[in-house]
Structures are given as C-alpha cells and as structure tokens.
Coordinates of C-alpha atoms in Angstrom, one line a residue:
Chain A
M127 CA 111.9 114.6 92.5
I128 CA 110.3 111.7 94.3
T129 CA 111.7 108.2 93.6
L130 CA 109.4 105.2 93.8
Y131 CA 111.1 101.9 94.2
D132 CA 108.5 99.4 92.9
Y133 CA 107.7 96.3 90.9
L134 CA 105.3 96.7 88.0
D135 CA 103.0 93.7 88.8
S136 CA 102.7 94.7 92.5
G137 CA 99.2 96.0 93.5
N138 CA 100.8 97.6 96.5
G139 CA 103.1 99.6 94.3
Y140 CA 100.2 100.3 91.9
K141 CA 98.3 102.1 94.7
V142 CA 101.1 104.7 94.9
R143 CA 101.5 105.0 91.1
L144 CA 97.7 105.6 90.7
L145 CA 97.5 108.2 93.5
L146 CA 100.6 110.1 92.3
T147 CA 99.3 110.1 88.8
Q148 CA 95.9 111.4 89.9
L149 CA 97.6 114.1 92.0
H150 CA 99.8 115.1 89.0
I151 CA 102.9 114.5 91.2
P152 CA 105.8 113.5 88.9
F153 CA 108.0 110.7 90.1
R154 CA 111.0 108.7 89.1
Y155 CA 110.1 105.0 88.8
V156 CA 112.8 102.5 89.7
E157 CA 112.0 98.9 89.0
V158 CA 113.1 96.4 91.7
D159 CA 112.8 92.8 90.7
I160 CA 111.3 91.1 93.7
M161 CA 111.6 87.7 91.9
R162 CA 115.4 88.1 91.7
G163 CA 115.8 89.1 95.4
E164 CA 116.5 92.7 94.6
T165 CA 114.6 93.8 97.8
R166 CA 117.0 91.7 99.9
T167 CA 120.3 93.3 98.8
P168 CA 122.3 95.3 101.4
E169 CA 121.6 98.4 99.4
F170 CA 117.8 98.0 99.4
L171 CA 117.7 96.9 103.0
A172 CA 119.6 100.0 104.0
M173 CA 116.6 102.0 102.5
N174 CA 113.9 99.7 103.9
P175 CA 115.0 97.1 106.5
D176 CA 111.7 95.3 106.0
G177 CA 112.8 94.6 102.4
R178 CA 109.6 95.4 100.6
I179 CA 108.4 97.6 97.7
P180 CA 106.9 100.1 97.4
T181 CA 109.4 102.3 99.1
V182 CA 109.5 106.0 98.4
R183 CA 112.4 108.5 98.6
L184 CA 111.1 112.0 99.0
D185 CA 112.7 115.1 97.5
D186 CA 114.8 115.7 100.6
G187 CA 116.0 112.1 100.7
R188 CA 113.8 110.9 103.5
L189 CA 112.3 107.4 103.0
L190 CA 108.8 106.0 103.5
A191 CA 107.6 102.4 103.2
Q192 CA 104.2 100.6 103.4
S193 CA 101.9 101.4 100.5
D194 CA 99.0 102.6 102.7
A195 CA 101.2 104.9 104.8
I196 CA 102.6 106.3 101.5
L197 CA 99.0 106.9 100.3
W198 CA 98.2 108.8 103.5
Y199 CA 101.3 111.0 103.2
F200 CA 100.5 112.1 99.7
A201 CA 96.8 112.4 100.1
E202 CA 96.9 114.6 103.2
G203 CA 95.4 118.0 102.3
T204 CA 93.9 116.8 99.0
P205 CA 90.4 115.6 98.1
F206 CA 91.6 112.0 98.3
L207 CA 91.5 112.1 102.2
P208 CA 88.6 113.6 104.1
E209 CA 89.2 116.2 106.8
D210 CA 86.6 114.9 109.3
R211 CA 88.2 113.0 112.2
Y212 CA 85.8 110.1 112.1
A213 CA 85.9 109.8 108.3
R214 CA 89.7 109.8 108.5
A215 CA 89.6 106.9 111.0
Q216 CA 87.2 105.1 108.7
V217 CA 89.7 105.5 105.9
L218 CA 92.4 103.9 108.1
Q219 CA 89.9 101.1 109.2
W220 CA 89.5 100.1 105.6
M221 CA 93.2 100.4 104.8
F222 CA 94.0 98.1 107.8
F223 CA 91.2 95.8 106.7
E224 CA 92.9 95.7 103.3
Q225 CA 96.4 94.8 104.7
Y226 CA 95.2 92.3 107.3
S227 CA 92.0 90.7 106.0
H228 CA 92.2 91.2 102.3
E229 CA 95.8 91.4 100.9
P230 CA 97.0 88.0 102.2
Y231 CA 94.0 86.3 100.8
V232 CA 93.4 88.2 97.5
A233 CA 96.9 89.4 96.5
T234 CA 98.9 86.4 97.7
P235 CA 96.9 83.8 95.7
R236 CA 97.5 86.0 92.6
F237 CA 101.2 86.1 93.4
I238 CA 101.3 82.3 93.9
V239 CA 99.4 81.6 90.6
R240 CA 101.4 84.1 88.5
H241 CA 104.9 83.9 89.9
L242 CA 105.5 80.5 91.4
P243 CA 106.2 77.2 89.5
A244 CA 103.4 74.7 89.1
D245 CA 105.0 72.4 91.7
D246 CA 105.8 75.0 94.3
P247 CA 104.6 73.8 97.7
R248 CA 103.1 77.2 98.4
R249 CA 100.3 76.3 96.0
G250 CA 99.0 74.1 98.8
E251 CA 98.0 77.3 100.6
L252 CA 95.6 78.4 97.8
P253 CA 92.3 76.7 99.0
Q254 CA 92.5 78.1 102.5
R255 CA 93.6 81.6 101.3
L256 CA 90.7 81.7 98.7
V257 CA 88.1 80.9 101.4
R258 CA 89.3 84.0 103.3
G259 CA 89.6 86.0 100.2
R260 CA 85.9 85.4 99.5
A261 CA 85.0 86.4 103.0
A262 CA 86.9 89.7 102.5
L263 CA 85.1 90.3 99.2
A264 CA 81.7 89.6 100.9
V265 CA 82.5 92.2 103.5
M266 CA 83.2 94.8 100.8
E267 CA 80.1 93.8 98.8
Q268 CA 77.9 94.3 101.9
H269 CA 79.4 97.7 102.6
L270 CA 78.8 98.8 99.0
Q271 CA 75.1 97.9 99.1
S272 CA 74.3 101.4 100.2
R273 CA 77.4 103.3 99.2
S274 CA 79.2 104.5 96.0
F275 CA 82.7 104.6 97.6
F276 CA 84.1 103.3 100.8
V277 CA 84.2 106.4 102.9
D278 CA 82.2 109.7 102.9
G279 CA 80.5 109.1 99.6
R280 CA 83.6 110.2 97.7
Y281 CA 86.5 108.5 95.8
G282 CA 89.7 108.5 97.9
I283 CA 92.6 106.5 99.2
A284 CA 90.5 103.8 100.9
D285 CA 89.1 103.0 97.4
I286 CA 92.6 103.0 95.9
A287 CA 93.9 100.7 98.6
L288 CA 91.1 98.2 98.1
Y289 CA 90.9 98.5 94.3
A290 CA 94.5 97.6 93.6
Y291 CA 94.2 93.9 94.2
T292 CA 90.4 93.5 94.0
H293 CA 90.2 94.4 90.3
V294 CA 92.6 91.6 89.5
A295 CA 91.4 89.1 92.1
G296 CA 90.4 86.7 89.2
D297 CA 94.1 86.2 88.4
G298 CA 94.4 84.3 91.7
G299 CA 91.2 82.4 91.3
L300 CA 88.6 84.7 92.9
E301 CA 85.9 85.3 90.4
L302 CA 84.0 88.5 90.9
E303 CA 80.8 87.4 89.3
P304 CA 79.0 86.9 92.7
Y305 CA 79.6 90.5 93.7
P306 CA 77.6 92.9 91.6
Q307 CA 78.1 96.0 93.9
L308 CA 81.8 95.3 93.9
R309 CA 81.9 95.2 90.2
A310 CA 79.9 98.4 89.9
W311 CA 82.4 100.1 92.3
L312 CA 85.4 98.8 90.3
A313 CA 83.9 100.4 87.2
R314 CA 83.4 103.7 89.1
V315 CA 87.0 103.7 90.2
A316 CA 88.3 102.9 86.7
A317 CA 86.2 105.9 85.4
Q318 CA 88.1 108.4 87.7
R319 CA 90.1 111.2 86.1
A320 CA 93.8 110.4 85.3
Y321 CA 93.2 106.7 85.9
V322 CA 96.1 104.3 85.0
G323 CA 96.1 100.6 84.9
L324 CA 98.1 98.2 87.1
L325 CA 100.5 97.2 84.3
D326 CA 100.8 100.6 82.7
R327 CA 104.5 101.3 83.0
P328 CA 105.1 104.9 84.3
P329 CA 106.6 107.2 81.6
P330 CA 110.3 108.1 82.1
C331 CA 110.8 111.5 83.6
Chain B
M372 CA 80.4 106.7 127.2
I373 CA 82.5 104.7 124.8
T374 CA 82.0 101.0 124.6
L375 CA 84.9 98.7 123.8
Y376 CA 84.0 95.2 122.5
D377 CA 87.1 93.2 123.3
Y378 CA 88.6 89.9 124.4
L379 CA 91.0 90.1 127.4
D380 CA 93.8 88.0 125.9
S381 CA 93.8 89.9 122.6
G382 CA 96.8 92.1 122.1
N383 CA 94.9 94.1 119.5
G384 CA 92.3 94.9 122.1
Y385 CA 94.9 95.6 124.7
K386 CA 96.4 98.4 122.5
V387 CA 93.1 100.3 122.8
R388 CA 92.7 99.6 126.5
L389 CA 96.3 100.9 127.1
L390 CA 95.8 104.1 125.1
L391 CA 92.4 104.9 126.6
T392 CA 93.7 104.3 130.1
Q393 CA 96.8 106.5 129.4
L394 CA 94.5 109.2 128.0
H395 CA 92.2 108.9 131.0
I396 CA 89.2 108.3 128.7
P397 CA 86.7 106.1 130.6
F398 CA 85.1 103.2 128.6
R399 CA 82.6 100.4 129.1
Y400 CA 84.4 97.1 128.6
V401 CA 82.3 94.4 127.0
E402 CA 83.9 90.9 126.8
V403 CA 83.2 89.1 123.5
D404 CA 84.4 85.5 123.6
I405 CA 86.1 84.9 120.3
M406 CA 86.7 81.2 121.2
R407 CA 82.9 80.7 121.4
G408 CA 82.2 82.4 118.1
E409 CA 80.7 85.5 119.7
T410 CA 82.3 87.7 117.0
R411 CA 80.3 85.7 114.4
T412 CA 76.8 86.2 115.7
P413 CA 74.3 88.3 113.6
E414 CA 74.3 90.9 116.4
F415 CA 78.1 91.3 116.3
L416 CA 78.4 91.2 112.5
A417 CA 75.8 94.0 112.4
M418 CA 78.3 96.1 114.3
N419 CA 81.4 94.9 112.5
P420 CA 80.9 92.9 109.3
D421 CA 84.5 91.7 109.4
G422 CA 83.7 90.0 112.7
R423 CA 86.7 91.0 114.8
I424 CA 87.5 92.6 118.1
P425 CA 88.4 95.3 119.1
T426 CA 85.4 97.2 117.9
V427 CA 84.4 100.5 119.5
R428 CA 81.1 102.2 119.8
L429 CA 81.6 106.0 120.3
D430 CA 79.4 108.2 122.5
D431 CA 77.1 109.0 119.6
G432 CA 76.7 105.4 118.5
R433 CA 79.1 105.4 115.6
L434 CA 81.3 102.4 115.2
L435 CA 85.0 101.9 114.5
A436 CA 87.0 98.7 114.0
Q437 CA 90.7 97.8 113.4
S438 CA 92.9 98.4 116.5
D439 CA 95.4 100.7 114.8
A440 CA 92.6 102.9 113.3
I441 CA 91.0 103.1 116.7
L442 CA 94.4 104.2 118.2
W443 CA 94.7 106.9 115.5
Y444 CA 91.2 108.2 116.2
F445 CA 91.8 108.6 119.9
A446 CA 95.4 109.8 119.7
E447 CA 94.7 112.6 117.3
G448 CA 95.4 115.9 119.0
T449 CA 97.3 114.3 121.9
P450 CA 101.0 113.8 122.6
F451 CA 100.6 110.2 121.5
L452 CA 100.5 111.2 117.8
P453 CA 103.0 113.8 116.4
E454 CA 101.8 116.7 114.3
D455 CA 104.5 116.7 111.7
R456 CA 103.3 115.2 108.4
Y457 CA 106.3 113.0 107.8
A458 CA 106.4 111.7 111.4
R459 CA 102.6 110.9 111.2
A460 CA 103.3 108.9 108.0
Q461 CA 106.1 107.1 109.9
V462 CA 103.6 106.2 112.6
L463 CA 101.4 104.7 110.0
Q464 CA 104.4 102.9 108.3
W465 CA 105.1 101.1 111.6
M466 CA 101.4 100.4 112.3
F467 CA 101.1 98.8 108.8
F468 CA 104.3 96.9 109.4
E469 CA 102.8 95.7 112.7
Q470 CA 99.6 94.4 111.0
Y471 CA 101.3 93.0 107.9
S472 CA 104.8 91.8 108.8
H473 CA 104.5 91.3 112.6
E474 CA 101.0 90.4 113.9
P475 CA 100.5 87.2 111.8
Y476 CA 103.9 85.9 112.8
V477 CA 104.2 87.1 116.4
A478 CA 100.5 87.2 117.6
T479 CA 99.2 84.2 115.7
P480 CA 101.8 81.7 117.1
R481 CA 100.8 82.9 120.6
F482 CA 97.1 82.3 119.7
I483 CA 97.9 78.9 118.3
V484 CA 99.9 77.9 121.4
R485 CA 97.5 79.3 124.0
H486 CA 94.1 78.6 122.5
L487 CA 94.2 75.6 120.1
P488 CA 94.3 72.0 121.2
A489 CA 97.7 70.1 121.1
D490 CA 96.6 68.1 118.0
D491 CA 95.1 71.1 116.0
P492 CA 96.4 71.0 112.4
R493 CA 97.2 74.7 112.6
R494 CA 100.1 73.9 114.9
G495 CA 101.8 72.8 111.6
E496 CA 102.0 76.5 110.7
L497 CA 104.2 77.4 113.7
P498 CA 107.7 76.8 112.3
Q499 CA 107.1 79.0 109.2
R500 CA 105.3 81.7 111.2
L501 CA 108.1 81.8 113.8
V502 CA 110.8 82.3 111.0
R503 CA 108.9 85.4 109.9
G504 CA 108.3 86.5 113.5
R505 CA 112.1 86.5 114.1
A506 CA 112.5 88.6 110.9
A507 CA 110.0 91.1 112.2
L508 CA 111.7 91.3 115.6
A509 CA 115.1 91.8 113.9
V510 CA 113.7 94.8 111.9
M511 CA 112.5 96.3 115.2
E512 CA 115.9 95.6 116.9
Q513 CA 117.8 97.3 114.2
H514 CA 115.5 100.4 114.2
L515 CA 115.9 100.7 118.0
Q516 CA 119.8 100.6 117.8
S517 CA 119.7 104.4 117.6
R518 CA 116.3 105.3 119.0
S519 CA 114.4 105.3 122.3
F520 CA 111.0 105.0 120.7
F521 CA 109.8 104.1 117.2
V522 CA 108.9 107.6 115.9
D523 CA 110.1 111.1 116.7
G524 CA 112.0 110.1 119.9
R525 CA 108.8 110.0 121.9
Y526 CA 106.4 107.3 123.2
G527 CA 103.3 107.1 121.1
I528 CA 100.8 104.9 119.3
A529 CA 103.4 103.3 117.0
D530 CA 105.0 102.0 120.2
I531 CA 101.7 100.9 121.7
A532 CA 100.8 99.0 118.4
L533 CA 104.1 97.2 118.4
Y534 CA 104.4 96.6 122.1
A535 CA 101.1 94.8 122.5
Y536 CA 102.2 91.4 121.0
T537 CA 106.0 91.9 121.2
H538 CA 106.1 91.9 125.0
V539 CA 104.4 88.5 125.1
A540 CA 106.1 87.0 122.0
G541 CA 107.6 84.4 124.2
D542 CA 104.2 82.9 124.8
G543 CA 104.2 81.8 121.2
G544 CA 107.8 80.6 121.1
L545 CA 109.7 83.7 120.2
E546 CA 112.3 84.3 122.9
L547 CA 113.4 87.9 123.2
E548 CA 116.8 87.1 124.6
P549 CA 118.6 87.8 121.2
Y550 CA 117.1 91.3 121.0
P551 CA 118.7 93.6 123.7
Q552 CA 117.5 96.9 122.2
L553 CA 114.0 95.5 122.0
R554 CA 114.0 94.4 125.6
A555 CA 115.2 97.8 126.7
W556 CA 112.4 99.5 124.7
L557 CA 109.8 97.1 126.2
A558 CA 111.0 98.2 129.7
R559 CA 110.7 101.9 128.6
V560 CA 107.1 101.3 127.5
A561 CA 106.2 99.4 130.6
A562 CA 107.5 102.4 132.7
Q563 CA 105.1 104.9 131.1
R564 CA 102.6 106.7 133.2
A565 CA 99.2 104.9 133.7
Y566 CA 100.5 101.7 132.2
V567 CA 98.3 98.7 132.5
G568 CA 99.1 95.1 131.6
L569 CA 97.6 92.9 128.9
L570 CA 95.6 90.8 131.3
D571 CA 94.6 93.6 133.7
R572 CA 90.8 93.5 133.4
P573 CA 89.4 97.0 133.0
P574 CA 87.5 98.2 136.1
P575 CA 83.7 98.3 135.8
C576 CA 82.5 101.8 135.2

C-alpha cells in the first residue's frame, strides 16, 4: 500500500489526499509534524533530502516528492489529466504558476498567521506577500471569466493544485470577496464526487 | 514558426533556448525588456496574464508559459524526456524543486546583484536567500554523489531546468567550490551536443 507522509494543515499534502480519495486509491497516512522539525530528522531526510512533505512511498518502496509531481504520477491515465499534448502542457503551466507565483504568496501568509507567534519577525513579510497573492488571484479570476475549470473545460489536477490553498486564502488575510469567478469555481470544485476537506483526517487503513 | 518571447539574461528563458537548439527546432526570438516593464504592457499581458517571460507562441498561434512546462511540451517524445511513468514523475519532482526550492534562492540573488541598484532595499533579502540557495545546492550535490544526471542516468530536461541558474550561481554570490559533484555535472551538461551558452544571442531566422 502507498504511504503518504504529510501534515494535516498542509495544502500541498491536501492536494494528494484529495486526488487519492477521488481516485479511490487507499493510502496509509503518516503524520509528520513540520512544526517540531520532523521533516529535518536524518530518517526523513533519507527519504526526501529536500526535507518537505508531502512525500509518498509507493507500493514497491520507491519515493516521490513535490505535491504537483505526485499529482501527475497518480493522475496519469485517468480523467484527471487530459491526453492532448497541449492540454497537458497547460496543466503543467498552471501547476508551475501555482508553485512559483501563487503558493509563496497565498499559502505562506496562511502559514505565518496560523503557525508563527505574534512577534515572529517573519510577520513583517506579510504585506509584500499579500500584494503578490492578490496578483495571483487576479490572474486566476481573469482566466475563469470564460472557463468552468482551468484546463480543457474539465475538473482535473490543475484545479486540485490551485484549489488547495486558494479556498483557505482568507486564513492568511486574502479575502475572496473581490473574485466572483474564483468563488464560483471553488464551489464547483467542492461539489465534485468524493470531495474531502483540507482538515478531514484520512481514515486509518 | 515558433516565437519565443524572452530576455537574454533570463535563465528561465535560456532553458527553452537550450532545448530548442538541441532539438534543432528553429524559433523566432523576440526580446522583451523586463527591466523596462515590457512584460507588463497590455499587449504582453494579453498573451500571458502572469506577465512573465519565457512565453512561447506555437505555429498555430496557441500560447504557452512557464519555462518548465514549455520544456515538457517540446521534450515529449524525444530522448530529453523518459517514457517510464516513475522516471517522468521524477523529472517533474526535480523541475518543481527547481522552481520552488532553487530558483528563488539561486536565480533571484543573481537578479538582485546584476540588475538592481546598489542601494535597492531588496538587497537586504540577499543573506536569507543565499542560505536557502546553499541548501538547494547541497540537495543537488547529494543526489549527484551516485548519479551522472538527475533522472534515469541520462541528460534531459530536469538537467536543463537545474543547470540554467546553477551554472551562474556565482553571479549572485553562491560560490560552487564546495560542490565537486555539482561542478562535474555542470561540465557534463556543457559538453552536450549543440550546447549554447546563457548569453549566446539566438541567430536571426
């Protein structure tokens, strides 16, 4: 059985939990407490030298890291990833947008607000990060003006990658009220079959 | 013919130039001056709402952004991208590592040093970014202890993605002397057929 090393409040880990659940792939969920340095132990670094969750151990023991690479691996050959070459490149375009232009400015503020003390110096990063976070949300809002989902008119892993931190952007100070298309898309994602929430702890198996 | 909207000093753009050259795919090179705001004009934003180079216009007019997504699109079906499902996911794992854990800490210091004035407040970001840059280089060094290239023992787009800013990391203050495996790998990449340098301006075509 697959093992998912993860931290419940991580949107990056949630992407993988959501896809595996929607694909009906059972997995063993192992909580790694990032706030207690459990991704920096010698044991964890031997699995993933970059020291990050989510990390997946496949049935045969092989390891895979980086949430969006894990999504791609499991979505291959399923309706969550299109077959057309250009559409597949668009999925990657949006996933790289997510990791480069969105996650540091939408997810990191949420992390700072929820997990760091009130006097942590990293709180000084918030104003600049939120400016860029709004820019990322505006790019998404514009794209959704004429589309139901991010690529190919169909729900897939580009949506999962972008949904994970967008739907909780308010936790970090990014209110979604100015983005009606985005809010309608969030509702469409949350209405998908076998949807689970970010803080829904996976059942033991 | 393909059009590549790019900026010569960009390592992200260079990735695409290097792959297209090595694949013998001719392209029209259009310089967009990021320092003069040319990626923020209404014309450019109509092509790529995220306002970034590289952006590619394909033969049929369709557009594609994000350097690593562009690499994937053109490498598909060539020896630059393996066919095995797990190996392909590893390519993505390294490309997402590059954009998330490497580029902001290896490329951005180089940008700050080369392009911003001596009294720019962003220079204050350098110490913290360089700490993380060294961490990224150490992850690469460790991976290369037992490997010639990043995935599958063969030169491919994961190497191109990581090479682009690593080989000029010194420009931003990250000396490569402590990383012998990394330096040997850089030499192997630079010895590949049809190699071109970062600042080699593409010929008019």
